[in-house]
Amino acid sequence: PMGSERMEMRKRQMSTTQETPGAAQAQHSTGNRGSNACCFCWCCCCSCSCLTVRNQDEERARRTSHELQAEGIPNCEESPAPTLEEVNAWAQSFDKLMLTPAGRNAFREFLRTEFSEENMLFWMACEELKQESNKSVIEEKARLIYEDYISILSPKEVSLDSRVREVINRNMLEPSQHTFDDAQLQIYTLMHRDSYPRFMNSAIYKDLLRSLSEKSIET
């Protein structure tokens, strides 16, 4: 009987020894899952505040861009093909370039190559705002323009000085068709002085001019 009791005790000890590493490993694995609940920052919660803010900002930027595009900002203005006379006139002044949809489209294509297309998009949005008369529509479009082109959080923010920004912030208290007039003029001047000279020397303009000149000679 004493031998049997010793054998039984040994079996229990061996069983306990085998179970202990497994339990420890399970506990360790559980602990790891808890500490790695958030893989982007040193916190143990599943709802990381930094990720929440980041995701909200990204979602807001995507939503703003989509909403503004849905409001009627076209990818490309509809226009007939420019004539040789029109393209030659673009070289005479920036105003003549901006007066025609074909001119704006060609210039916008050039701005896209310089990663400054937002300047033209902002100018076009301001022009569209001026055509509105409904107060609620004006307020909504002004808000979208502000979020997409004026806000420092926007990837399409245009370059404006502090004075103009202060004017906009005051105007946004009661938005109107002319809320962004000062900003629109500043961006127009920037495109005129900075981008327009380079556009006139660009392959986009020269290729278009050469193509139309060749067609004119053929006819």
mmCIF file with all atom_site columns, C-alpha atoms in Angstrom:
data_model
loop_
_atom_site.group_PDB
_atom_site.id
_atom_site.type_symbol
_atom_site.label_atom_id
_atom_site.label_alt_id
_atom_site.label_comp_id
_atom_site.label_asym_id
_atom_site.label_entity_id
_atom_site.label_seq_id
_atom_site.pdbx_PDB_ins_code
_atom_site.Cartn_x
_atom_site.Cartn_y
_atom_site.Cartn_z
_atom_site.occupancy
_atom_site.B_iso_or_equiv
_atom_site.pdbx_formal_charge
_atom_site.auth_seq_id
_atom_site.auth_comp_id
_atom_site.auth_asym_id
_atom_site.auth_atom_id
_atom_site.pdbx_PDB_model_num
ATOM 1   C CA . PRO A 1 1   ? 0.000   0.000  0.000   1.00 0.00 ? 1   PRO A CA 1
ATOM 2   C CA . MET A 1 2   ? 2.799   2.439  0.835   1.00 0.00 ? 2   MET A CA 1
ATOM 3   C CA . GLY A 1 3   ? 4.389   1.724  -2.557  1.00 0.00 ? 3   GLY A CA 1
ATOM 4   C CA . SER A 1 4   ? 1.121   2.363  -4.291  1.00 0.00 ? 4   SER A CA 1
ATOM 5   C CA . GLU A 1 5   ? 0.737   5.709  -2.517  1.00 0.00 ? 5   GLU A CA 1
ATOM 6   C CA . ARG A 1 6   ? 4.276   6.728  -3.544  1.00 0.00 ? 6   ARG A CA 1
ATOM 7   C CA . MET A 1 7   ? 3.557   5.806  -7.180  1.00 0.00 ? 7   MET A CA 1
ATOM 8   C CA . GLU A 1 8   ? 0.340   7.824  -7.114  1.00 0.00 ? 8   GLU A CA 1
ATOM 9   C CA . MET A 1 9   ? 2.134   10.850 -5.661  1.00 0.00 ? 9   MET A CA 1
ATOM 10  C CA . ARG A 1 10  ? 4.831   10.647 -8.393  1.00 0.00 ? 10  ARG A CA 1
ATOM 11  C CA . LYS A 1 11  ? 2.180   10.519 -11.111 1.00 0.00 ? 11  LYS A CA 1
ATOM 12  C CA . ARG A 1 12  ? 0.548   13.627 -9.665  1.00 0.00 ? 12  ARG A CA 1
ATOM 13  C CA . GLN A 1 13  ? 3.867   15.489 -9.479  1.00 0.00 ? 13  GLN A CA 1
ATOM 14  C CA . MET A 1 14  ? 4.727   14.577 -13.088 1.00 0.00 ? 14  MET A CA 1
ATOM 15  C CA . SER A 1 15  ? 1.275   15.642 -14.229 1.00 0.00 ? 15  SER A CA 1
ATOM 16  C CA . THR A 1 16  ? 1.620   18.976 -12.438 1.00 0.00 ? 16  THR A CA 1
ATOM 17  C CA . THR A 1 17  ? 5.093   19.573 -13.936 1.00 0.00 ? 17  THR A CA 1
ATOM 18  C CA . GLN A 1 18  ? 3.807   18.957 -17.499 1.00 0.00 ? 18  GLN A CA 1
ATOM 19  C CA . GLU A 1 19  ? 0.815   21.244 -17.098 1.00 0.00 ? 19  GLU A CA 1
ATOM 20  C CA . THR A 1 20  ? 2.755   24.160 -15.595 1.00 0.00 ? 20  THR A CA 1
ATOM 21  C CA . PRO A 1 21  ? 4.797   25.155 -18.757 1.00 0.00 ? 21  PRO A CA 1
ATOM 22  C CA . GLY A 1 22  ? 1.663   25.016 -20.884 1.00 0.00 ? 22  GLY A CA 1
ATOM 23  C CA . ALA A 1 23  ? -0.228  27.224 -18.487 1.00 0.00 ? 23  ALA A CA 1
ATOM 24  C CA . ALA A 1 24  ? 2.677   29.641 -18.274 1.00 0.00 ? 24  ALA A CA 1
ATOM 25  C CA . GLN A 1 25  ? 2.910   29.745 -22.053 1.00 0.00 ? 25  GLN A CA 1
ATOM 26  C CA . ALA A 1 26  ? -0.820  30.428 -22.381 1.00 0.00 ? 26  ALA A CA 1
ATOM 27  C CA . GLN A 1 27  ? -0.570  33.180 -19.786 1.00 0.00 ? 27  GLN A CA 1
ATOM 28  C CA . HIS A 1 28  ? 2.422   34.690 -21.617 1.00 0.00 ? 28  HIS A CA 1
ATOM 29  C CA . SER A 1 29  ? 0.573   34.551 -24.924 1.00 0.00 ? 29  SER A CA 1
ATOM 30  C CA . THR A 1 30  ? -2.456  36.262 -23.404 1.00 0.00 ? 30  THR A CA 1
ATOM 31  C CA . GLY A 1 31  ? -0.230  38.921 -21.914 1.00 0.00 ? 31  GLY A CA 1
ATOM 32  C CA . ASN A 1 32  ? 1.345   39.579 -25.283 1.00 0.00 ? 32  ASN A CA 1
ATOM 33  C CA . ARG A 1 33  ? -2.005  39.989 -26.937 1.00 0.00 ? 33  ARG A CA 1
ATOM 34  C CA . GLY A 1 34  ? -2.932  42.570 -24.343 1.00 0.00 ? 34  GLY A CA 1
ATOM 35  C CA . SER A 1 35  ? 0.245   44.588 -24.729 1.00 0.00 ? 35  SER A CA 1
ATOM 36  C CA . ASN A 1 36  ? 0.058   44.522 -28.531 1.00 0.00 ? 36  ASN A CA 1
ATOM 37  C CA . ALA A 1 37  ? -3.574  45.550 -28.767 1.00 0.00 ? 37  ALA A CA 1
ATOM 38  C CA . CYS A 1 38  ? -2.385  48.718 -30.488 1.00 0.00 ? 38  CYS A CA 1
ATOM 39  C CA . CYS A 1 39  ? 0.584   48.164 -32.752 1.00 0.00 ? 39  CYS A CA 1
ATOM 40  C CA . PHE A 1 40  ? 1.134   51.860 -33.577 1.00 0.00 ? 40  PHE A CA 1
ATOM 41  C CA . CYS A 1 41  ? 1.691   53.346 -30.150 1.00 0.00 ? 41  CYS A CA 1
ATOM 42  C CA . TRP A 1 42  ? 2.683   52.409 -26.610 1.00 0.00 ? 42  TRP A CA 1
ATOM 43  C CA . CYS A 1 43  ? -0.739  51.923 -25.112 1.00 0.00 ? 43  CYS A CA 1
ATOM 44  C CA . CYS A 1 44  ? -2.692  48.860 -24.065 1.00 0.00 ? 44  CYS A CA 1
ATOM 45  C CA . CYS A 1 45  ? -6.139  49.977 -25.184 1.00 0.00 ? 45  CYS A CA 1
ATOM 46  C CA . CYS A 1 46  ? -7.807  48.931 -28.431 1.00 0.00 ? 46  CYS A CA 1
ATOM 47  C CA . SER A 1 47  ? -9.111  52.425 -29.199 1.00 0.00 ? 47  SER A CA 1
ATOM 48  C CA . CYS A 1 48  ? -5.926  54.392 -29.665 1.00 0.00 ? 48  CYS A CA 1
ATOM 49  C CA . SER A 1 49  ? -6.622  58.126 -29.541 1.00 0.00 ? 49  SER A CA 1
ATOM 50  C CA . CYS A 1 50  ? -3.814  59.041 -31.941 1.00 0.00 ? 50  CYS A CA 1
ATOM 51  C CA . LEU A 1 51  ? -5.139  56.629 -34.569 1.00 0.00 ? 51  LEU A CA 1
ATOM 52  C CA . THR A 1 52  ? -8.676  57.904 -34.071 1.00 0.00 ? 52  THR A CA 1
ATOM 53  C CA . VAL A 1 53  ? -7.629  61.496 -34.726 1.00 0.00 ? 53  VAL A CA 1
ATOM 54  C CA . ARG A 1 54  ? -5.515  60.494 -37.718 1.00 0.00 ? 54  ARG A CA 1
ATOM 55  C CA . ASN A 1 55  ? -8.312  58.433 -39.263 1.00 0.00 ? 55  ASN A CA 1
ATOM 56  C CA . GLN A 1 56  ? -10.816 61.235 -38.703 1.00 0.00 ? 56  GLN A CA 1
ATOM 57  C CA . ASP A 1 57  ? -8.529  63.743 -40.467 1.00 0.00 ? 57  ASP A CA 1
ATOM 58  C CA . GLU A 1 58  ? -7.983  61.422 -43.428 1.00 0.00 ? 58  GLU A CA 1
ATOM 59  C CA . GLU A 1 59  ? -11.677 60.647 -43.736 1.00 0.00 ? 59  GLU A CA 1
ATOM 60  C CA . ARG A 1 60  ? -12.527 64.357 -43.522 1.00 0.00 ? 60  ARG A CA 1
ATOM 61  C CA . ALA A 1 61  ? -10.060 65.221 -46.277 1.00 0.00 ? 61  ALA A CA 1
ATOM 62  C CA . ARG A 1 62  ? -11.466 62.502 -48.553 1.00 0.00 ? 62  ARG A CA 1
ATOM 63  C CA . ARG A 1 63  ? -15.058 63.541 -47.813 1.00 0.00 ? 63  ARG A CA 1
ATOM 64  C CA . THR A 1 64  ? -14.374 67.232 -48.412 1.00 0.00 ? 64  THR A CA 1
ATOM 65  C CA . SER A 1 65  ? -12.712 66.589 -51.760 1.00 0.00 ? 65  SER A CA 1
ATOM 66  C CA . HIS A 1 66  ? -15.529 64.282 -52.851 1.00 0.00 ? 66  HIS A CA 1
ATOM 67  C CA . GLU A 1 67  ? -18.248 66.712 -51.781 1.00 0.00 ? 67  GLU A CA 1
ATOM 68  C CA . LEU A 1 68  ? -16.640 69.642 -53.573 1.00 0.00 ? 68  LEU A CA 1
ATOM 69  C CA . GLN A 1 69  ? -16.255 67.619 -56.751 1.00 0.00 ? 69  GLN A CA 1
ATOM 70  C CA . ALA A 1 70  ? -19.916 66.615 -56.484 1.00 0.00 ? 70  ALA A CA 1
ATOM 71  C CA . GLU A 1 71  ? -20.821 70.289 -56.226 1.00 0.00 ? 71  GLU A CA 1
ATOM 72  C CA . GLY A 1 72  ? -19.833 70.776 -59.847 1.00 0.00 ? 72  GLY A CA 1
ATOM 73  C CA . ILE A 1 73  ? -16.102 71.448 -60.018 1.00 0.00 ? 73  ILE A CA 1
ATOM 74  C CA . PRO A 1 74  ? -15.330 69.688 -63.321 1.00 0.00 ? 74  PRO A CA 1
ATOM 75  C CA . ASN A 1 75  ? -12.249 67.614 -64.023 1.00 0.00 ? 75  ASN A CA 1
ATOM 76  C CA . CYS A 1 76  ? -11.976 69.531 -67.285 1.00 0.00 ? 76  CYS A CA 1
ATOM 77  C CA . GLU A 1 77  ? -14.068 72.377 -68.643 1.00 0.00 ? 77  GLU A CA 1
ATOM 78  C CA . GLU A 1 78  ? -16.032 71.622 -71.756 1.00 0.00 ? 78  GLU A CA 1
ATOM 79  C CA . SER A 1 79  ? -14.760 73.691 -74.647 1.00 0.00 ? 79  SER A CA 1
ATOM 80  C CA . PRO A 1 80  ? -14.197 73.474 -78.382 1.00 0.00 ? 80  PRO A CA 1
ATOM 81  C CA . ALA A 1 81  ? -10.670 72.931 -79.621 1.00 0.00 ? 81  ALA A CA 1
ATOM 82  C CA . PRO A 1 82  ? -8.760  76.225 -79.601 1.00 0.00 ? 82  PRO A CA 1
ATOM 83  C CA . THR A 1 83  ? -7.930  77.948 -82.846 1.00 0.00 ? 83  THR A CA 1
ATOM 84  C CA . LEU A 1 84  ? -4.474  79.125 -83.839 1.00 0.00 ? 84  LEU A CA 1
ATOM 85  C CA . GLU A 1 85  ? -5.595  82.732 -83.299 1.00 0.00 ? 85  GLU A CA 1
ATOM 86  C CA . GLU A 1 86  ? -6.732  81.945 -79.761 1.00 0.00 ? 86  GLU A CA 1
ATOM 87  C CA . VAL A 1 87  ? -3.507  80.164 -78.838 1.00 0.00 ? 87  VAL A CA 1
ATOM 88  C CA . ASN A 1 88  ? -1.469  83.061 -80.221 1.00 0.00 ? 88  ASN A CA 1
ATOM 89  C CA . ALA A 1 89  ? -3.599  85.438 -78.146 1.00 0.00 ? 89  ALA A CA 1
ATOM 90  C CA . TRP A 1 90  ? -2.692  83.554 -74.963 1.00 0.00 ? 90  TRP A CA 1
ATOM 91  C CA . ALA A 1 91  ? 0.855   84.796 -75.407 1.00 0.00 ? 91  ALA A CA 1
ATOM 92  C CA . GLN A 1 92  ? -0.330  88.415 -75.456 1.00 0.00 ? 92  GLN A CA 1
ATOM 93  C CA . SER A 1 93  ? -1.653  88.466 -71.883 1.00 0.00 ? 93  SER A CA 1
ATOM 94  C CA . PHE A 1 94  ? -2.604  86.234 -68.982 1.00 0.00 ? 94  PHE A CA 1
ATOM 95  C CA . ASP A 1 95  ? -6.082  87.777 -69.005 1.00 0.00 ? 95  ASP A CA 1
ATOM 96  C CA . LYS A 1 96  ? -6.694  86.491 -72.538 1.00 0.00 ? 96  LYS A CA 1
ATOM 97  C CA . LEU A 1 97  ? -5.530  83.032 -71.529 1.00 0.00 ? 97  LEU A CA 1
ATOM 98  C CA . MET A 1 98  ? -7.904  82.930 -68.566 1.00 0.00 ? 98  MET A CA 1
ATOM 99  C CA . LEU A 1 99  ? -10.884 84.252 -70.542 1.00 0.00 ? 99  LEU A CA 1
ATOM 100 C CA . THR A 1 100 ? -11.355 81.074 -72.583 1.00 0.00 ? 100 THR A CA 1
ATOM 101 C CA . PRO A 1 101 ? -12.160 77.567 -71.295 1.00 0.00 ? 101 PRO A CA 1
ATOM 102 C CA . ALA A 1 102 ? -9.609  76.100 -73.714 1.00 0.00 ? 102 ALA A CA 1
ATOM 103 C CA . GLY A 1 103 ? -6.962  78.427 -72.317 1.00 0.00 ? 103 GLY A CA 1
ATOM 104 C CA . ARG A 1 104 ? -7.822  77.531 -68.738 1.00 0.00 ? 104 ARG A CA 1
ATOM 105 C CA . ASN A 1 105 ? -7.733  73.818 -69.576 1.00 0.00 ? 105 ASN A CA 1
ATOM 106 C CA . ALA A 1 106 ? -4.290  74.064 -71.178 1.00 0.00 ? 106 ALA A CA 1
ATOM 107 C CA . PHE A 1 107 ? -2.940  76.159 -68.306 1.00 0.00 ? 107 PHE A CA 1
ATOM 108 C CA . ARG A 1 108 ? -4.472  73.812 -65.763 1.00 0.00 ? 108 ARG A CA 1
ATOM 109 C CA . GLU A 1 109 ? -2.769  70.857 -67.472 1.00 0.00 ? 109 GLU A CA 1
ATOM 110 C CA . PHE A 1 110 ? 0.533   72.685 -67.065 1.00 0.00 ? 110 PHE A CA 1
ATOM 111 C CA . LEU A 1 111 ? -0.167  73.501 -63.401 1.00 0.00 ? 111 LEU A CA 1
ATOM 112 C CA . ARG A 1 112 ? -0.787  69.820 -62.796 1.00 0.00 ? 112 ARG A CA 1
ATOM 113 C CA . THR A 1 113 ? 2.769   69.055 -63.928 1.00 0.00 ? 113 THR A CA 1
ATOM 114 C CA . GLU A 1 114 ? 4.027   71.567 -61.344 1.00 0.00 ? 114 GLU A CA 1
ATOM 115 C CA . PHE A 1 115 ? 1.771   70.198 -58.584 1.00 0.00 ? 115 PHE A CA 1
ATOM 116 C CA . SER A 1 116 ? -0.040  73.523 -58.232 1.00 0.00 ? 116 SER A CA 1
ATOM 117 C CA . GLU A 1 117 ? -3.366  72.697 -59.865 1.00 0.00 ? 117 GLU A CA 1
ATOM 118 C CA . GLU A 1 118 ? -5.135  73.718 -56.652 1.00 0.00 ? 118 GLU A CA 1
ATOM 119 C CA . ASN A 1 119 ? -4.597  77.365 -57.612 1.00 0.00 ? 119 ASN A CA 1
ATOM 120 C CA . MET A 1 120 ? -6.772  76.992 -60.700 1.00 0.00 ? 120 MET A CA 1
ATOM 121 C CA . LEU A 1 121 ? -9.298  74.821 -58.856 1.00 0.00 ? 121 LEU A CA 1
ATOM 122 C CA . PHE A 1 122 ? -9.645  77.470 -56.154 1.00 0.00 ? 122 PHE A CA 1
ATOM 123 C CA . TRP A 1 123 ? -10.043 80.260 -58.718 1.00 0.00 ? 123 TRP A CA 1
ATOM 124 C CA . MET A 1 124 ? -12.726 78.247 -60.541 1.00 0.00 ? 124 MET A CA 1
ATOM 125 C CA . ALA A 1 125 ? -14.561 77.492 -57.297 1.00 0.00 ? 125 ALA A CA 1
ATOM 126 C CA . CYS A 1 126 ? -14.624 81.212 -56.462 1.00 0.00 ? 126 CYS A CA 1
ATOM 127 C CA . GLU A 1 127 ? -16.005 82.010 -59.922 1.00 0.00 ? 127 GLU A CA 1
ATOM 128 C CA . GLU A 1 128 ? -18.728 79.426 -59.417 1.00 0.00 ? 128 GLU A CA 1
ATOM 129 C CA . LEU A 1 129 ? -19.575 80.824 -55.981 1.00 0.00 ? 129 LEU A CA 1
ATOM 130 C CA . LYS A 1 130 ? -20.141 84.266 -57.518 1.00 0.00 ? 130 LYS A CA 1
ATOM 131 C CA . GLN A 1 131 ? -22.891 82.820 -59.711 1.00 0.00 ? 131 GLN A CA 1
ATOM 132 C CA . GLU A 1 132 ? -24.957 81.618 -56.738 1.00 0.00 ? 132 GLU A CA 1
ATOM 133 C CA . SER A 1 133 ? -27.880 83.553 -55.294 1.00 0.00 ? 133 SER A CA 1
ATOM 134 C CA . ASN A 1 134 ? -29.393 81.064 -52.834 1.00 0.00 ? 134 ASN A CA 1
ATOM 135 C CA . LYS A 1 135 ? -28.187 81.868 -49.297 1.00 0.00 ? 135 LYS A CA 1
ATOM 136 C CA . SER A 1 136 ? -28.007 78.273 -48.083 1.00 0.00 ? 136 SER A CA 1
ATOM 137 C CA . VAL A 1 137 ? -26.144 77.147 -51.216 1.00 0.00 ? 137 VAL A CA 1
ATOM 138 C CA . ILE A 1 138 ? -23.707 80.050 -50.840 1.00 0.00 ? 138 ILE A CA 1
ATOM 139 C CA . GLU A 1 139 ? -23.008 79.114 -47.209 1.00 0.00 ? 139 GLU A CA 1
ATOM 140 C CA . GLU A 1 140 ? -22.459 75.448 -48.074 1.00 0.00 ? 140 GLU A CA 1
ATOM 141 C CA . LYS A 1 141 ? -20.157 76.158 -51.017 1.00 0.00 ? 141 LYS A CA 1
ATOM 142 C CA . ALA A 1 142 ? -18.210 78.734 -49.012 1.00 0.00 ? 142 ALA A CA 1
ATOM 143 C CA . ARG A 1 143 ? -17.692 76.148 -46.270 1.00 0.00 ? 143 ARG A CA 1
ATOM 144 C CA . LEU A 1 144 ? -16.454 73.556 -48.783 1.00 0.00 ? 144 LEU A CA 1
ATOM 145 C CA . ILE A 1 145 ? -14.092 76.051 -50.429 1.00 0.00 ? 145 ILE A CA 1
ATOM 146 C CA . TYR A 1 146 ? -12.698 77.009 -47.037 1.00 0.00 ? 146 TYR A CA 1
ATOM 147 C CA . GLU A 1 147 ? -12.156 73.389 -45.990 1.00 0.00 ? 147 GLU A CA 1
ATOM 148 C CA . ASP A 1 148 ? -10.602 72.350 -49.287 1.00 0.00 ? 148 ASP A CA 1
ATOM 149 C CA . TYR A 1 149 ? -8.395  75.348 -50.133 1.00 0.00 ? 149 TYR A CA 1
ATOM 150 C CA . ILE A 1 150 ? -8.001  77.627 -47.089 1.00 0.00 ? 150 ILE A CA 1
ATOM 151 C CA . SER A 1 151 ? -7.736  75.255 -44.122 1.00 0.00 ? 151 SER A CA 1
ATOM 152 C CA . ILE A 1 152 ? -4.175  74.435 -43.076 1.00 0.00 ? 152 ILE A CA 1
ATOM 153 C CA . LEU A 1 153 ? -5.309  70.800 -42.683 1.00 0.00 ? 153 LEU A CA 1
ATOM 154 C CA . SER A 1 154 ? -6.140  70.461 -46.370 1.00 0.00 ? 154 SER A CA 1
ATOM 155 C CA . PRO A 1 155 ? -3.646  68.849 -48.773 1.00 0.00 ? 155 PRO A CA 1
ATOM 156 C CA . LYS A 1 156 ? -4.866  71.353 -51.416 1.00 0.00 ? 156 LYS A CA 1
ATOM 157 C CA . GLU A 1 157 ? -4.303  74.488 -49.315 1.00 0.00 ? 157 GLU A CA 1
ATOM 158 C CA . VAL A 1 158 ? -3.434  77.521 -51.447 1.00 0.00 ? 158 VAL A CA 1
ATOM 159 C CA . SER A 1 159 ? -0.722  80.006 -50.475 1.00 0.00 ? 159 SER A CA 1
ATOM 160 C CA . LEU A 1 160 ? -2.216  83.148 -48.911 1.00 0.00 ? 160 LEU A CA 1
ATOM 161 C CA . ASP A 1 161 ? -0.763  85.820 -46.661 1.00 0.00 ? 161 ASP A CA 1
ATOM 162 C CA . SER A 1 162 ? -1.991  86.426 -43.118 1.00 0.00 ? 162 SER A CA 1
ATOM 163 C CA . ARG A 1 163 ? -3.913  89.591 -44.011 1.00 0.00 ? 163 ARG A CA 1
ATOM 164 C CA . VAL A 1 164 ? -6.061  87.794 -46.584 1.00 0.00 ? 164 VAL A CA 1
ATOM 165 C CA . ARG A 1 165 ? -6.640  84.901 -44.205 1.00 0.00 ? 165 ARG A CA 1
ATOM 166 C CA . GLU A 1 166 ? -7.919  87.312 -41.557 1.00 0.00 ? 166 GLU A CA 1
ATOM 167 C CA . VAL A 1 167 ? -10.310 88.825 -44.099 1.00 0.00 ? 167 VAL A CA 1
ATOM 168 C CA . ILE A 1 168 ? -11.607 85.378 -45.010 1.00 0.00 ? 168 ILE A CA 1
ATOM 169 C CA . ASN A 1 169 ? -12.120 84.416 -41.377 1.00 0.00 ? 169 ASN A CA 1
ATOM 170 C CA . ARG A 1 170 ? -14.188 87.569 -40.821 1.00 0.00 ? 170 ARG A CA 1
ATOM 171 C CA . ASN A 1 171 ? -16.165 86.996 -43.998 1.00 0.00 ? 171 ASN A CA 1
ATOM 172 C CA . MET A 1 172 ? -16.938 83.399 -43.037 1.00 0.00 ? 172 MET A CA 1
ATOM 173 C CA . LEU A 1 173 ? -19.038 84.679 -40.114 1.00 0.00 ? 173 LEU A CA 1
ATOM 174 C CA . GLU A 1 174 ? -21.601 85.578 -42.762 1.00 0.00 ? 174 GLU A CA 1
ATOM 175 C CA . PRO A 1 175 ? -20.569 84.020 -46.102 1.00 0.00 ? 175 PRO A CA 1
ATOM 176 C CA . SER A 1 176 ? -21.484 85.682 -49.392 1.00 0.00 ? 176 SER A CA 1
ATOM 177 C CA . GLN A 1 177 ? -20.582 85.379 -53.070 1.00 0.00 ? 177 GLN A CA 1
ATOM 178 C CA . HIS A 1 178 ? -17.606 87.655 -52.392 1.00 0.00 ? 178 HIS A CA 1
ATOM 179 C CA . THR A 1 179 ? -16.190 85.945 -49.296 1.00 0.00 ? 179 THR A CA 1
ATOM 180 C CA . PHE A 1 180 ? -12.994 84.931 -51.126 1.00 0.00 ? 180 PHE A CA 1
ATOM 181 C CA . ASP A 1 181 ? -12.556 87.903 -53.487 1.00 0.00 ? 181 ASP A CA 1
ATOM 182 C CA . ASP A 1 182 ? -9.271  89.071 -51.932 1.00 0.00 ? 182 ASP A CA 1
ATOM 183 C CA . ALA A 1 183 ? -7.909  85.532 -51.864 1.00 0.00 ? 183 ALA A CA 1
ATOM 184 C CA . GLN A 1 184 ? -8.980  84.890 -55.449 1.00 0.00 ? 184 GLN A CA 1
ATOM 185 C CA . LEU A 1 185 ? -7.192  88.040 -56.619 1.00 0.00 ? 185 LEU A CA 1
ATOM 186 C CA . GLN A 1 186 ? -4.030  87.043 -54.747 1.00 0.00 ? 186 GLN A CA 1
ATOM 187 C CA . ILE A 1 187 ? -4.012  83.577 -56.328 1.00 0.00 ? 187 ILE A CA 1
ATOM 188 C CA . TYR A 1 188 ? -4.750  85.056 -59.768 1.00 0.00 ? 188 TYR A CA 1
ATOM 189 C CA . THR A 1 189 ? -1.768  87.383 -59.343 1.00 0.00 ? 189 THR A CA 1
ATOM 190 C CA . LEU A 1 190 ? 0.414   84.483 -58.179 1.00 0.00 ? 190 LEU A CA 1
ATOM 191 C CA . MET A 1 191 ? -0.472  82.396 -61.248 1.00 0.00 ? 191 MET A CA 1
ATOM 192 C CA . HIS A 1 192 ? 0.139   85.417 -63.498 1.00 0.00 ? 192 HIS A CA 1
ATOM 193 C CA . ARG A 1 193 ? 3.566   86.283 -62.109 1.00 0.00 ? 193 ARG A CA 1
ATOM 194 C CA . ASP A 1 194 ? 4.859   82.835 -61.228 1.00 0.00 ? 194 ASP A CA 1
ATOM 195 C CA . SER A 1 195 ? 3.308   80.139 -63.428 1.00 0.00 ? 195 SER A CA 1
ATOM 196 C CA . TYR A 1 196 ? 2.234   81.960 -66.589 1.00 0.00 ? 196 TYR A CA 1
ATOM 197 C CA . PRO A 1 197 ? 5.780   82.791 -67.848 1.00 0.00 ? 197 PRO A CA 1
ATOM 198 C CA . ARG A 1 198 ? 6.804   79.153 -67.436 1.00 0.00 ? 198 ARG A CA 1
ATOM 199 C CA . PHE A 1 199 ? 3.659   77.980 -69.196 1.00 0.00 ? 199 PHE A CA 1
ATOM 200 C CA . MET A 1 200 ? 4.524   80.106 -72.235 1.00 0.00 ? 200 MET A CA 1
ATOM 201 C CA . ASN A 1 201 ? 7.902   78.335 -72.416 1.00 0.00 ? 201 ASN A CA 1
ATOM 202 C CA . SER A 1 202 ? 6.500   74.882 -71.688 1.00 0.00 ? 202 SER A CA 1
ATOM 203 C CA . ALA A 1 203 ? 6.248   71.933 -74.061 1.00 0.00 ? 203 ALA A CA 1
ATOM 204 C CA . ILE A 1 204 ? 2.481   71.888 -73.496 1.00 0.00 ? 204 ILE A CA 1
ATOM 205 C CA . TYR A 1 205 ? 2.045   75.342 -75.028 1.00 0.00 ? 205 TYR A CA 1
ATOM 206 C CA . LYS A 1 206 ? 4.715   75.009 -77.713 1.00 0.00 ? 206 LYS A CA 1
ATOM 207 C CA . ASP A 1 207 ? 3.445   71.617 -78.904 1.00 0.00 ? 207 ASP A CA 1
ATOM 208 C CA . LEU A 1 208 ? -0.117  72.916 -79.131 1.00 0.00 ? 208 LEU A CA 1
ATOM 209 C CA . LEU A 1 209 ? 1.013   75.998 -81.054 1.00 0.00 ? 209 LEU A CA 1
ATOM 210 C CA . ARG A 1 210 ? 3.127   73.928 -83.451 1.00 0.00 ? 210 ARG A CA 1
ATOM 211 C CA . SER A 1 211 ? 0.320   71.449 -84.066 1.00 0.00 ? 211 SER A CA 1
ATOM 212 C CA . LEU A 1 212 ? -2.184  74.183 -84.906 1.00 0.00 ? 212 LEU A CA 1
ATOM 213 C CA . SER A 1 213 ? 0.352   75.990 -87.090 1.00 0.00 ? 213 SER A CA 1
ATOM 214 C CA . GLU A 1 214 ? 0.987   72.808 -89.102 1.00 0.00 ? 214 GLU A CA 1
ATOM 215 C CA . LYS A 1 215 ? -2.749  72.240 -89.562 1.00 0.00 ? 215 LYS A CA 1
ATOM 216 C CA . SER A 1 216 ? -3.145  75.831 -90.704 1.00 0.00 ? 216 SER A CA 1
ATOM 217 C CA . ILE A 1 217 ? -0.412  75.409 -93.329 1.00 0.00 ? 217 ILE A CA 1
ATOM 218 C CA . GLU A 1 218 ? -1.977  72.171 -94.600 1.00 0.00 ? 218 GLU A CA 1
ATOM 219 C CA . THR A 1 219 ? -5.344  73.814 -95.126 1.00 0.00 ? 219 THR A CA 1
#
